[in-house]
mmCIF file of C-alpha atoms and ligand atoms in Angstrom:
data_model
loop_
_atom_site.group_PDB
_atom_site.id
_atom_site.type_symbol
_atom_site.label_atom_id
_atom_site.label_comp_id
_atom_site.label_asym_id
_atom_site.label_seq_id
_atom_site.Cartn_x
_atom_site.Cartn_y
_atom_site.Cartn_z
ATOM 1 C CA MET T 1 -3.388 -7.732 3.092
ATOM 2 C CA ILE T 2 -4.710 -4.157 2.779
ATOM 3 C CA VAL T 3 -2.817 -1.098 1.589
ATOM 4 C CA GLY T 4 -3.780 2.455 2.622
ATOM 5 C CA VAL T 5 -3.378 5.623 0.553
ATOM 6 C CA ILE T 6 -2.431 8.455 2.937
ATOM 7 C CA GLY T 7 -1.028 12.002 2.930
ATOM 8 C CA LYS T 8 -1.970 15.570 3.621
ATOM 9 C CA PRO T 9 -5.007 16.961 1.897
ATOM 10 C CA ASN T 10 -5.042 17.755 -1.957
ATOM 11 C CA THR T 11 -2.010 15.699 -2.959
ATOM 12 C CA GLY T 12 -3.941 13.388 -5.327
ATOM 13 C CA LYS T 13 -4.784 10.416 -3.085
ATOM 14 C CA THR T 14 -8.207 10.000 -4.552
ATOM 15 C CA THR T 15 -7.035 10.496 -8.100
ATOM 16 C CA PHE T 16 -4.484 7.743 -7.327
ATOM 17 C CA PHE T 17 -7.197 5.570 -5.904
ATOM 18 C CA ASN T 18 -9.593 6.158 -8.802
ATOM 19 C CA ALA T 19 -6.864 5.379 -11.318
ATOM 20 C CA ALA T 20 -5.818 2.239 -9.535
ATOM 21 C CA THR T 21 -9.438 0.928 -8.918
ATOM 22 C CA LEU T 22 -11.270 2.626 -11.876
ATOM 23 C CA SER T 23 -13.600 4.284 -9.380
ATOM 24 C CA HIS T 24 -15.325 7.596 -9.542
ATOM 25 C CA ALA T 25 -14.767 8.940 -6.058
ATOM 26 C CA PRO T 26 -14.846 12.800 -5.988
ATOM 27 C CA VAL T 27 -11.640 14.683 -6.666
ATOM 28 C CA ALA T 28 -11.241 18.409 -6.328
ATOM 29 C CA SER T 29 -8.512 21.017 -5.992
ATOM 30 C CA TYR T 30 -9.259 21.895 -2.379
ATOM 31 C CA PRO T 31 -8.501 20.212 0.988
ATOM 32 C CA PHE T 32 -10.759 17.581 2.544
ATOM 33 C CA THR T 33 -12.630 16.528 -0.622
ATOM 34 C CA THR T 34 -12.503 13.007 0.895
ATOM 35 C CA ILE T 35 -14.089 12.585 4.278
ATOM 36 C CA ASN T 36 -15.216 8.910 4.404
ATOM 37 C CA PRO T 37 -12.790 6.335 3.248
ATOM 38 C CA ASN T 38 -12.963 4.888 -0.295
ATOM 39 C CA VAL T 39 -12.456 1.173 -0.423
ATOM 40 C CA GLY T 40 -11.791 -0.517 -3.772
ATOM 41 C CA ILE T 41 -10.020 -3.255 -5.641
ATOM 42 C CA ALA T 42 -6.784 -2.496 -7.325
ATOM 43 C CA TYR T 43 -4.553 -4.932 -9.138
ATOM 44 C CA LEU T 44 -1.017 -6.241 -8.485
ATOM 45 C CA ARG T 45 0.951 -6.787 -11.632
ATOM 46 C CA ALA T 46 3.073 -9.900 -11.985
ATOM 47 C CA ASN T 47 4.647 -11.975 -14.726
ATOM 48 C CA CYS T 48 2.208 -14.906 -15.135
ATOM 49 C CA VAL T 49 3.538 -18.350 -14.734
ATOM 50 C CA CYS T 50 1.608 -19.481 -17.847
ATOM 51 C CA LYS T 51 4.489 -18.405 -20.084
ATOM 52 C CA GLU T 52 7.064 -20.501 -18.170
ATOM 53 C CA LEU T 53 4.782 -23.402 -18.057
ATOM 54 C CA GLY T 54 3.794 -23.032 -21.758
ATOM 55 C CA VAL T 55 0.121 -23.226 -21.222
ATOM 56 C CA LYS T 56 -2.945 -21.132 -22.204
ATOM 57 C CA ASP T 57 -4.687 -20.196 -18.930
ATOM 58 C CA ASN T 58 -8.368 -19.318 -18.006
ATOM 59 C CA PRO T 59 -8.067 -17.183 -14.881
ATOM 60 C CA VAL T 60 -10.956 -17.012 -12.480
ATOM 61 C CA ASN T 61 -9.901 -14.911 -9.524
ATOM 62 C CA SER T 62 -7.639 -12.738 -11.561
ATOM 63 C CA ILE T 63 -6.770 -11.575 -15.171
ATOM 64 C CA CYS T 64 -4.084 -12.552 -17.595
ATOM 65 C CA VAL T 65 -3.183 -10.197 -20.362
ATOM 66 C CA ASN T 66 -0.295 -11.137 -22.659
ATOM 67 C CA ASN T 67 1.325 -13.228 -19.956
ATOM 68 C CA THR T 68 0.859 -10.568 -17.324
ATOM 69 C CA ARG T 69 -1.247 -11.557 -14.356
ATOM 70 C CA LEU T 70 -3.357 -8.796 -12.660
ATOM 71 C CA ILE T 71 -4.341 -9.949 -9.174
ATOM 72 C CA PRO T 72 -6.958 -8.121 -7.191
ATOM 73 C CA VAL T 73 -5.839 -6.518 -3.956
ATOM 74 C CA GLU T 74 -7.612 -4.150 -1.589
ATOM 75 C CA LEU T 75 -6.867 -0.401 -1.505
ATOM 76 C CA VAL T 76 -8.243 2.222 0.913
ATOM 77 C CA ASP T 77 -8.193 5.976 0.292
ATOM 78 C CA VAL T 78 -8.683 8.124 3.300
ATOM 79 C CA ALA T 79 -9.230 11.775 4.357
ATOM 80 C CA GLY T 80 -6.143 14.087 4.303
ATOM 81 C CA LEU T 81 -4.036 14.487 7.409
ATOM 82 C CA VAL T 82 -3.003 17.811 8.804
ATOM 83 C CA PRO T 83 -0.381 18.653 11.494
ATOM 84 C CA ASP T 84 -1.691 17.766 14.904
ATOM 85 C CA ALA T 85 -4.407 15.472 13.609
ATOM 86 C CA TRP T 86 -3.523 13.135 16.332
ATOM 87 C CA LYS T 87 -4.878 15.749 18.772
ATOM 88 C CA GLY T 88 -7.971 15.980 16.678
ATOM 89 C CA ARG T 89 -7.129 18.880 14.166
ATOM 90 C CA GLY T 90 -8.755 18.687 10.743
ATOM 91 C CA LEU T 91 -10.617 15.472 10.520
ATOM 92 C CA GLY T 92 -8.270 14.390 13.255
ATOM 93 C CA ASN T 93 -8.151 10.759 14.340
ATOM 94 C CA LYS T 94 -10.694 9.768 11.860
ATOM 95 C CA PHE T 95 -7.943 9.465 9.246
ATOM 96 C CA LEU T 96 -5.817 7.253 11.487
ATOM 97 C CA ASP T 97 -8.799 5.154 12.445
ATOM 98 C CA ASP T 98 -9.571 4.522 8.767
ATOM 99 C CA VAL T 99 -6.137 3.047 8.090
ATOM 100 C CA ARG T 100 -5.747 1.127 11.180
ATOM 101 C CA ARG T 101 -6.252 -2.156 9.353
ATOM 102 C CA ALA T 102 -3.720 -1.407 6.668
ATOM 103 C CA ASP T 103 -0.545 -3.590 6.463
ATOM 104 C CA ALA T 104 1.424 -1.087 4.387
ATOM 105 C CA LEU T 105 0.936 2.527 3.095
ATOM 106 C CA ILE T 106 1.298 4.446 0.102
ATOM 107 C CA HIS T 107 2.125 7.973 1.040
ATOM 108 C CA VAL T 108 0.956 10.343 -1.697
ATOM 109 C CA VAL T 109 3.186 13.361 -1.535
ATOM 110 C CA ASP T 110 2.643 16.548 -3.709
ATOM 111 C CA VAL T 111 6.152 16.896 -5.014
ATOM 112 C CA SER T 112 5.428 19.936 -7.119
ATOM 113 C CA GLY T 113 5.558 21.970 -3.885
ATOM 114 C CA GLY T 114 2.232 23.603 -4.914
ATOM 115 C CA THR T 115 0.254 22.931 -1.706
ATOM 116 C CA ASP T 116 1.090 23.922 1.815
ATOM 117 C CA GLU T 117 1.130 21.740 4.927
ATOM 118 C CA GLU T 118 -2.696 21.803 5.170
ATOM 119 C CA GLY T 119 -3.172 21.137 1.416
ATOM 120 C CA ARG T 120 -4.107 24.738 0.435
ATOM 121 C CA ILE T 121 -2.862 25.764 -3.125
ATOM 122 C CA VAL T 122 0.284 27.918 -3.082
ATOM 123 C CA ALA T 123 2.635 28.990 -5.858
ATOM 124 C CA LEU T 124 4.397 25.971 -7.443
ATOM 125 C CA GLY T 125 7.673 25.081 -5.816
ATOM 126 C CA THR T 126 7.104 27.114 -2.689
ATOM 127 C CA HIS T 127 6.322 24.310 -0.233
ATOM 128 C CA ASP T 128 9.014 21.754 0.678
ATOM 129 C CA PRO T 129 7.530 18.269 0.290
ATOM 130 C CA LEU T 130 10.334 16.742 2.371
ATOM 131 C CA LEU T 131 8.452 18.263 5.439
ATOM 132 C CA ASP T 132 5.387 16.256 4.579
ATOM 133 C CA VAL T 133 7.243 12.970 4.660
ATOM 134 C CA HIS T 134 8.303 13.611 8.306
ATOM 135 C CA PHE T 135 5.127 14.995 9.589
ATOM 136 C CA VAL T 136 2.970 12.101 8.382
ATOM 137 C CA GLU T 137 5.281 9.671 10.139
ATOM 138 C CA ARG T 138 5.155 11.730 13.262
ATOM 139 C CA GLU T 139 1.351 12.017 13.325
ATOM 140 C CA PHE T 140 1.184 8.323 13.088
ATOM 141 C CA ASP T 141 3.640 7.817 15.948
ATOM 142 C CA LEU T 142 1.879 10.414 18.259
ATOM 143 C CA TRP T 143 -1.527 8.671 17.478
ATOM 144 C CA LEU T 144 -0.002 5.261 18.546
ATOM 145 C CA LEU T 145 1.582 6.950 21.591
ATOM 146 C CA GLN T 146 -1.787 8.280 22.553
ATOM 147 C CA ILE T 147 -3.298 4.794 22.413
ATOM 148 C CA LEU T 148 -0.483 3.251 24.405
ATOM 149 C CA LYS T 149 -0.437 5.943 27.063
ATOM 150 C CA ARG T 150 -4.220 5.725 27.750
ATOM 151 C CA ASP T 151 -3.631 2.876 30.188
ATOM 152 C CA TRP T 152 0.167 2.964 30.504
ATOM 153 C CA GLN T 153 0.438 3.187 34.351
ATOM 154 C CA ARG T 154 -1.724 0.178 34.863
ATOM 155 C CA ILE T 155 -0.106 -1.893 32.108
ATOM 156 C CA SER T 156 3.459 -1.186 33.175
ATOM 157 C CA ARG T 157 2.733 -1.963 36.780
ATOM 158 C CA THR T 158 0.796 -5.137 36.058
ATOM 159 C CA ALA T 159 3.671 -6.282 33.781
ATOM 160 C CA GLU T 160 6.245 -5.597 36.448
ATOM 161 C CA ALA T 161 4.112 -7.337 39.211
ATOM 162 C CA GLY T 162 4.477 -10.365 36.917
ATOM 163 C CA THR T 163 0.723 -10.956 36.529
ATOM 164 C CA GLN T 164 0.734 -10.649 32.773
ATOM 165 C CA LYS T 165 3.443 -10.189 30.242
ATOM 166 C CA ILE T 166 4.124 -6.701 28.829
ATOM 167 C CA ILE T 167 4.168 -8.067 25.212
ATOM 168 C CA SER T 168 0.690 -9.642 25.451
ATOM 169 C CA MET T 169 -0.771 -6.472 27.047
ATOM 170 C CA LEU T 170 0.678 -4.193 24.471
ATOM 171 C CA ALA T 171 -0.631 -6.549 21.750
ATOM 172 C CA GLU T 172 -4.086 -6.286 23.358
ATOM 173 C CA ARG T 173 -3.872 -2.566 23.551
ATOM 174 C CA LEU T 174 -2.908 -2.350 19.901
ATOM 175 C CA SER T 175 -5.328 -4.982 18.699
ATOM 176 C CA GLY T 176 -7.384 -4.083 15.581
ATOM 177 C CA LEU T 177 -4.506 -2.115 14.235
ATOM 178 C CA SER T 178 -2.933 -4.973 12.212
ATOM 179 C CA ILE T 179 0.095 -5.102 14.424
ATOM 180 C CA ALA T 180 1.554 -8.519 15.045
ATOM 181 C CA GLU T 181 2.931 -9.583 18.439
ATOM 182 C CA LYS T 182 6.259 -10.449 16.879
ATOM 183 C CA GLN T 183 6.534 -6.854 15.549
ATOM 184 C CA ILE T 184 6.045 -5.507 19.072
ATOM 185 C CA VAL T 185 8.748 -7.948 20.356
ATOM 186 C CA GLU T 186 11.129 -6.892 17.661
ATOM 187 C CA SER T 187 10.494 -3.247 18.330
ATOM 188 C CA ILE T 188 11.086 -3.549 22.055
ATOM 189 C CA ASP T 189 14.288 -5.583 21.632
ATOM 190 C CA SER T 190 15.702 -3.389 18.916
ATOM 191 C CA LEU T 191 15.399 -0.406 21.236
ATOM 192 C CA ARG T 192 16.994 -2.377 24.145
ATOM 193 C CA LEU T 193 14.052 -1.624 26.401
ATOM 194 C CA ILE T 194 14.011 -3.957 29.405
ATOM 195 C CA ARG T 195 10.921 -6.138 29.115
ATOM 196 C CA ASP T 196 10.582 -6.667 32.819
ATOM 197 C CA LYS T 197 10.916 -3.109 33.789
ATOM 198 C CA PRO T 198 8.339 -1.112 31.732
ATOM 199 C CA THR T 199 7.786 1.332 34.566
ATOM 200 C CA LEU T 200 11.335 2.613 33.801
ATOM 201 C CA TRP T 201 10.511 3.269 30.120
ATOM 202 C CA SER T 202 10.436 6.982 29.520
ATOM 203 C CA GLU T 203 7.939 8.939 27.475
ATOM 204 C CA GLU T 204 10.721 9.313 24.947
ATOM 205 C CA ASP T 205 11.169 5.607 24.934
ATOM 206 C CA LEU T 206 7.495 5.075 24.339
ATOM 207 C CA LEU T 207 7.533 7.473 21.489
ATOM 208 C CA ARG T 208 10.539 5.700 19.895
ATOM 209 C CA LEU T 209 8.783 2.394 20.501
ATOM 210 C CA CYS T 210 5.761 3.711 18.667
ATOM 211 C CA GLY T 211 8.002 4.752 15.644
ATOM 212 C CA LYS T 212 9.536 1.321 15.486
ATOM 213 C CA ILE T 213 6.231 -0.436 15.709
ATOM 214 C CA ARG T 214 4.979 1.849 12.956
ATOM 215 C CA GLN T 215 7.935 1.130 10.719
ATOM 216 C CA LEU T 216 7.395 -2.622 11.085
ATOM 217 C CA SER T 217 3.634 -2.897 10.947
ATOM 218 C CA LYS T 218 2.829 0.037 8.501
ATOM 219 C CA PRO T 219 5.864 0.402 6.194
ATOM 220 C CA ILE T 220 5.576 3.303 3.719
ATOM 221 C CA VAL T 221 6.305 3.727 0.023
ATOM 222 C CA ILE T 222 6.283 7.363 -1.203
ATOM 223 C CA ALA T 223 4.270 8.046 -4.370
ATOM 224 C CA ALA T 224 5.875 11.292 -5.439
ATOM 225 C CA ASN T 225 2.784 12.635 -7.191
ATOM 226 C CA LYS T 226 2.246 15.408 -9.698
ATOM 227 C CA ALA T 227 5.609 14.494 -11.183
ATOM 228 C CA ASP T 228 4.303 15.976 -14.444
ATOM 229 C CA LEU T 229 4.712 19.542 -13.110
ATOM 230 C CA PRO T 230 7.910 21.523 -13.781
ATOM 231 C CA THR T 231 8.951 22.010 -10.199
ATOM 232 C CA SER T 232 8.786 18.205 -9.320
ATOM 233 C CA ALA T 233 12.033 16.810 -10.740
ATOM 234 C CA LYS T 234 14.270 18.592 -8.299
ATOM 235 C CA ASN T 235 12.137 17.608 -5.329
ATOM 236 C CA ILE T 236 12.069 13.917 -6.501
ATOM 237 C CA GLU T 237 15.813 13.834 -6.474
ATOM 238 C CA ARG T 238 15.922 15.268 -3.013
ATOM 239 C CA LEU T 239 13.360 12.626 -1.760
ATOM 240 C CA LYS T 240 15.410 9.846 -3.341
ATOM 241 C CA ALA T 241 18.378 11.062 -1.548
ATOM 242 C CA MET T 242 16.599 10.314 1.676
ATOM 243 C CA ASN T 243 16.896 6.511 1.563
ATOM 244 C CA LEU T 244 13.222 5.872 1.243
ATOM 245 C CA PHE T 245 11.130 3.893 -1.276
ATOM 246 C CA VAL T 246 10.227 6.742 -3.706
ATOM 247 C CA ILE T 247 8.222 6.239 -6.940
ATOM 248 C CA PRO T 248 7.785 9.317 -9.239
ATOM 249 C CA CYS T 249 4.036 9.293 -9.912
ATOM 250 C CA ALA T 250 1.503 11.022 -12.107
ATOM 251 C CA ALA T 251 -1.900 9.820 -10.872
ATOM 252 C CA GLU T 252 -3.915 12.151 -13.220
ATOM 253 C CA ALA T 253 -2.112 10.778 -16.275
ATOM 254 C CA GLU T 254 -2.755 7.209 -15.140
ATOM 255 C CA LEU T 255 -6.354 8.024 -14.612
ATOM 256 C CA LEU T 256 -6.664 9.510 -18.161
ATOM 257 C CA LEU T 257 -5.072 6.378 -19.667
ATOM 258 C CA ARG T 258 -7.145 3.922 -17.666
ATOM 259 C CA ARG T 259 -10.381 5.755 -18.633
ATOM 260 C CA ALA T 260 -9.176 5.975 -22.282
ATOM 261 C CA SER T 261 -8.354 2.295 -22.279
ATOM 262 C CA GLU T 262 -11.774 1.499 -20.944
ATOM 263 C CA LYS T 263 -13.287 3.217 -23.947
ATOM 264 C CA SER T 264 -10.871 1.449 -26.274
ATOM 265 C CA LEU T 265 -9.275 4.684 -27.231
ATOM 266 C CA VAL T 266 -5.795 3.462 -26.254
ATOM 267 C CA GLU T 267 -4.087 0.153 -25.699
ATOM 268 C CA TYR T 268 -2.505 0.445 -22.238
ATOM 269 C CA LEU T 269 -1.989 -1.959 -19.339
ATOM 270 C CA PRO T 270 -1.361 -0.347 -15.915
ATOM 271 C CA GLY T 271 2.310 -0.249 -15.358
ATOM 272 C CA ASP T 272 3.274 -0.172 -19.088
ATOM 273 C CA ALA T 273 6.069 2.078 -20.205
ATOM 274 C CA SER T 274 4.108 3.364 -23.123
ATOM 275 C CA PHE T 275 0.565 3.384 -24.689
ATOM 276 C CA GLN T 276 -0.763 3.163 -28.214
ATOM 277 C CA ILE T 277 -3.653 5.263 -29.596
ATOM 278 C CA ILE T 278 -5.935 2.722 -31.310
ATOM 279 C CA THR T 279 -8.114 5.130 -33.224
ATOM 280 C CA PRO T 280 -6.429 8.459 -33.693
ATOM 281 C CA GLU T 281 -9.277 9.537 -36.005
ATOM 282 C CA ARG T 282 -11.769 9.364 -33.063
ATOM 283 C CA LEU T 283 -9.767 11.842 -30.914
ATOM 284 C CA VAL T 284 -10.807 15.487 -30.710
ATOM 285 C CA PRO T 285 -7.860 17.982 -30.674
ATOM 286 C CA GLU T 286 -8.079 18.482 -26.886
ATOM 287 C CA GLN T 287 -7.721 14.729 -26.294
ATOM 288 C CA LYS T 288 -4.782 14.486 -28.696
ATOM 289 C CA LYS T 289 -3.176 17.341 -26.855
ATOM 290 C CA ALA T 290 -3.720 15.609 -23.503
ATOM 291 C CA PHE T 291 -2.088 12.373 -24.663
ATOM 292 C CA ASP T 292 0.827 14.303 -26.163
ATOM 293 C CA LEU T 293 1.366 15.989 -22.778
ATOM 294 C CA VAL T 294 1.302 12.678 -20.913
ATOM 295 C CA ASN T 295 3.905 11.339 -23.293
ATOM 296 C CA GLU T 296 6.131 14.335 -22.900
ATOM 297 C CA ARG T 297 5.769 15.105 -19.269
ATOM 298 C CA VAL T 298 5.316 11.587 -17.883
ATOM 299 C CA PHE T 299 6.568 8.782 -20.096
ATOM 300 C CA ARG T 300 9.539 10.581 -21.574
ATOM 301 C CA SER T 301 10.629 11.971 -18.109
ATOM 302 C CA TRP T 302 9.748 9.110 -15.760
ATOM 303 C CA GLY T 303 9.256 5.983 -17.876
ATOM 304 C CA ASN T 304 5.730 5.276 -16.501
ATOM 305 C CA THR T 305 3.031 6.814 -14.436
ATOM 306 C CA GLY T 306 4.142 5.195 -11.212
ATOM 307 C CA VAL T 307 0.671 4.237 -9.957
ATOM 308 C CA GLN T 308 1.046 0.483 -10.700
ATOM 309 C CA GLN T 309 4.776 0.636 -9.601
ATOM 310 C CA ALA T 310 3.701 2.167 -6.205
ATOM 311 C CA ILE T 311 1.108 -0.622 -5.609
ATOM 312 C CA ASN T 312 3.601 -3.303 -6.698
ATOM 313 C CA SER T 313 6.249 -1.818 -4.394
ATOM 314 C CA ALA T 314 3.801 -1.827 -1.431
ATOM 315 C CA TYR T 315 3.261 -5.508 -1.932
ATOM 316 C CA PHE T 316 6.578 -6.727 -3.209
ATOM 317 C CA ASP T 317 9.137 -4.441 -1.604
ATOM 318 C CA LEU T 318 7.447 -3.573 1.750
ATOM 319 C CA LEU T 319 5.231 -6.656 2.417
ATOM 320 C CA LYS T 320 7.578 -9.087 0.681
ATOM 321 C CA SER T 321 4.651 -10.792 -0.938
ATOM 322 C CA ILE T 322 4.907 -13.782 -3.281
ATOM 323 C CA VAL T 323 2.286 -14.871 -5.867
ATOM 324 C CA VAL T 324 1.119 -18.445 -5.660
ATOM 325 C CA TYR T 325 -0.910 -20.372 -8.310
ATOM 326 C CA PRO T 326 -2.719 -23.217 -6.538
ATOM 327 C CA VAL T 327 -4.312 -25.952 -8.716
ATOM 328 C CA GLU T 328 -6.400 -28.973 -8.052
ATOM 329 C CA ASP T 329 -5.074 -31.102 -10.859
ATOM 330 C CA GLU T 330 -1.260 -30.788 -10.944
ATOM 331 C CA LYS T 331 -1.010 -32.572 -14.367
ATOM 332 C CA LYS T 332 -3.513 -30.449 -16.180
ATOM 333 C CA LEU T 333 -2.687 -27.420 -13.952
ATOM 334 C CA SER T 334 -6.431 -26.768 -13.491
ATOM 335 C CA ASP T 335 -9.234 -26.648 -11.126
ATOM 336 C CA LYS T 336 -11.762 -29.329 -11.043
ATOM 337 C CA VAL T 337 -13.860 -27.914 -13.903
ATOM 338 C CA GLY T 338 -10.759 -27.515 -16.171
ATOM 339 C CA HIS T 339 -9.783 -23.877 -15.755
ATOM 340 C CA VAL T 340 -6.029 -23.659 -16.276
ATOM 341 C CA LEU T 341 -4.163 -21.713 -13.624
ATOM 342 C CA PRO T 342 -7.491 -20.417 -12.214
ATOM 343 C CA ASP T 343 -6.224 -18.523 -9.226
ATOM 344 C CA ALA T 344 -3.362 -16.354 -8.263
ATOM 345 C CA TYR T 345 -2.982 -15.667 -4.516
ATOM 346 C CA VAL T 346 -0.833 -12.994 -2.908
ATOM 347 C CA MET T 347 0.806 -14.281 0.143
ATOM 348 C CA LYS T 348 3.560 -13.206 2.573
ATOM 349 C CA GLU T 349 7.012 -14.423 1.856
ATOM 350 C CA GLY T 350 7.711 -17.254 4.197
ATOM 351 C CA SER T 351 4.115 -18.676 3.980
ATOM 352 C CA THR T 352 4.134 -22.470 4.051
ATOM 353 C CA ALA T 353 2.283 -25.004 2.023
ATOM 354 C CA LYS T 354 -0.122 -25.488 4.920
ATOM 355 C CA ASP T 355 -0.778 -21.698 5.082
ATOM 356 C CA LEU T 356 -1.769 -21.884 1.418
ATOM 357 C CA ALA T 357 -4.089 -24.816 2.059
ATOM 358 C CA TYR T 358 -5.857 -22.794 4.828
ATOM 359 C CA ARG T 359 -5.996 -19.891 2.516
ATOM 360 C CA ILE T 360 -7.890 -21.945 -0.099
ATOM 361 C CA HIS T 361 -10.269 -23.546 2.417
ATOM 362 C CA THR T 362 -10.242 -24.287 6.174
ATOM 363 C CA ASP T 363 -10.974 -27.925 5.505
ATOM 364 C CA LEU T 364 -7.994 -28.277 3.250
ATOM 365 C CA GLY T 365 -5.800 -26.762 5.940
ATOM 366 C CA GLU T 366 -7.139 -29.040 8.692
ATOM 367 C CA GLY T 367 -6.935 -32.247 6.655
ATOM 368 C CA PHE T 368 -3.542 -31.244 5.216
ATOM 369 C CA LEU T 369 -1.301 -34.196 4.138
ATOM 370 C CA TYR T 370 1.062 -32.857 1.620
ATOM 371 C CA ALA T 371 1.295 -30.492 -1.343
ATOM 372 C CA ILE T 372 2.791 -31.064 -4.827
ATOM 373 C CA ASP T 373 5.200 -28.720 -6.514
ATOM 374 C CA ALA T 374 3.499 -28.847 -9.971
ATOM 375 C CA LYS T 375 6.601 -27.713 -11.775
ATOM 376 C CA LYS T 376 8.748 -30.606 -10.403
ATOM 377 C CA GLY T 377 6.143 -33.054 -9.532
ATOM 378 C CA THR T 378 7.624 -33.448 -6.021
ATOM 379 C CA ARG T 379 5.703 -33.760 -2.725
ATOM 380 C CA LEU T 380 6.118 -30.839 -0.259
ATOM 381 C CA SER T 381 5.542 -31.055 3.457
ATOM 382 C CA ALA T 382 3.329 -28.826 5.603
ATOM 383 C CA ASP T 383 6.156 -26.469 6.571
ATOM 384 C CA TYR T 384 7.623 -26.156 3.104
HETATM 385 N N1 LIG S 401 -0.699 18.033 -12.057
HETATM 386 C C1 LIG S 401 -1.279 16.925 -11.371
HETATM 387 N N2 LIG S 401 -2.283 17.201 -10.686
HETATM 388 C C2 LIG S 401 -2.768 16.158 -9.975
HETATM 389 C C3 LIG S 401 -2.334 14.871 -10.042
HETATM 390 N N3 LIG S 401 -3.019 13.988 -9.377
HETATM 391 C C4 LIG S 401 -4.026 14.725 -8.738
HETATM 392 N N4 LIG S 401 -3.920 16.026 -9.210
HETATM 393 C C5 LIG S 401 -4.827 17.169 -8.762
HETATM 394 O O1 LIG S 401 -4.696 17.323 -7.423
HETATM 395 C C6 LIG S 401 -6.046 17.823 -6.916
HETATM 396 C C7 LIG S 401 -6.399 17.060 -5.654
HETATM 397 O O2 LIG S 401 -6.753 15.634 -6.064
HETATM 398 P P1 LIG S 401 -7.466 14.693 -5.110
HETATM 399 O O3 LIG S 401 -7.316 13.378 -5.740
HETATM 400 O O4 LIG S 401 -8.875 15.206 -4.851
HETATM 401 O O5 LIG S 401 -6.534 14.797 -3.809
HETATM 402 P P2 LIG S 401 -6.808 14.163 -2.388
HETATM 403 O O6 LIG S 401 -5.443 13.939 -1.853
HETATM 404 O O7 LIG S 401 -7.640 13.011 -2.448
HETATM 405 O O8 LIG S 401 -7.454 15.359 -1.557
HETATM 406 P P3 LIG S 401 -8.402 15.314 -0.192
HETATM 407 O O9 LIG S 401 -9.360 14.203 -0.352
HETATM 408 O O10 LIG S 401 -9.014 16.611 -0.154
HETATM 409 O O11 LIG S 401 -7.396 15.054 0.889
HETATM 410 C C8 LIG S 401 -6.984 17.760 -8.037
HETATM 411 O O12 LIG S 401 -7.048 19.098 -8.577
HETATM 412 C C9 LIG S 401 -6.328 16.799 -8.975
HETATM 413 O O13 LIG S 401 -6.675 17.041 -10.312
HETATM 414 C C10 LIG S 401 -1.167 14.614 -11.008
HETATM 415 O O14 LIG S 401 -0.669 13.485 -11.193
HETATM 416 N N5 LIG S 401 -0.689 15.761 -11.551
HETATM 417 MG MG1 LIG S 402 -9.424 12.557 -1.548
#
């Protein structure tokens, strides 16, 4: 599973990405700093099962810090999106092409209202960030519509002639966009479009269909960024009233803490509700002031920086992921060389024991007999 970081220019997408992946991609206070996508490894934060099982683990594919498991996941930061990008404005379709493989999206919104719809700096509080939420969804839908319409006459006629089913043709048209056939089926049925009569579907129907497919295949969590600025609180309340997943976020603060933690200046695990300065005597006055500001404007106001929370929300709320800890030896809870709880895998809710076997190795999936629930010691069938 891949999560994409999207939004109009200059909202802090790359700052968010750098904080989450500890990368050094260029950040600047003008639009279109990012042109080519940045791909990196972020971490999902979960309570590690080591505590419940009362064992000391030696993770291999992930990290365990004080009973918290950090599991690597892929994150993609892309170019900013401007109105009419689907027609090629700004960097146009490039943005959309770069997130086509994403399974969920983190929409980084500048909630301070300090950047206009194209990402240019304006007086704080003068742009309405609610507009940004809608326009990004619309760009996506229009982009999908453009792809569908390219061949619509032929597709709809062929389907009606009965040569090939509409579902499989649409799936083919949208292939490579990480859209599952069952999401297409669900979208068509939920809009009550008649499958056998696609020539009767209007342009309006097709646009609604694209919207539905987008909601199912690229669900969005809003990272309400720049929450540290004075004009942000009011807008965050308004966004929350819209019935969306909204996470107040301060990407710059998270980046400061992650870098400081790398240098052992502070003790801080991404997602924590506070941080501790390890060596106050090593801080110069500017650093001390920066940490004080983070405490005051981020932790005291919002409880955390929101970066980890947005990533967790994308995986757990949107993608309904679960964390699985496969082991080879169910008694020792280890792999064959004795690492206890070596791996943590992120899988979709509803995955089966056999899916897990395939995920570990194709041979294991093909030769699957049964799995064992290591907690209970009971055998589990392939479809458990
Ligand atoms: N106050 C505040 N500023 C932030 C925060 N996060 C990012 N910024 C600033 O926002 C500006 C844009 O940051 P980028 O990360 O380059 O934004 P982007 O969305 O990747 O921009 P493009 O690549 O041009 O689309 C920079 O000046 C950052 O310092 C934040 O949490 N708070
Ligand atoms: Mg950028």
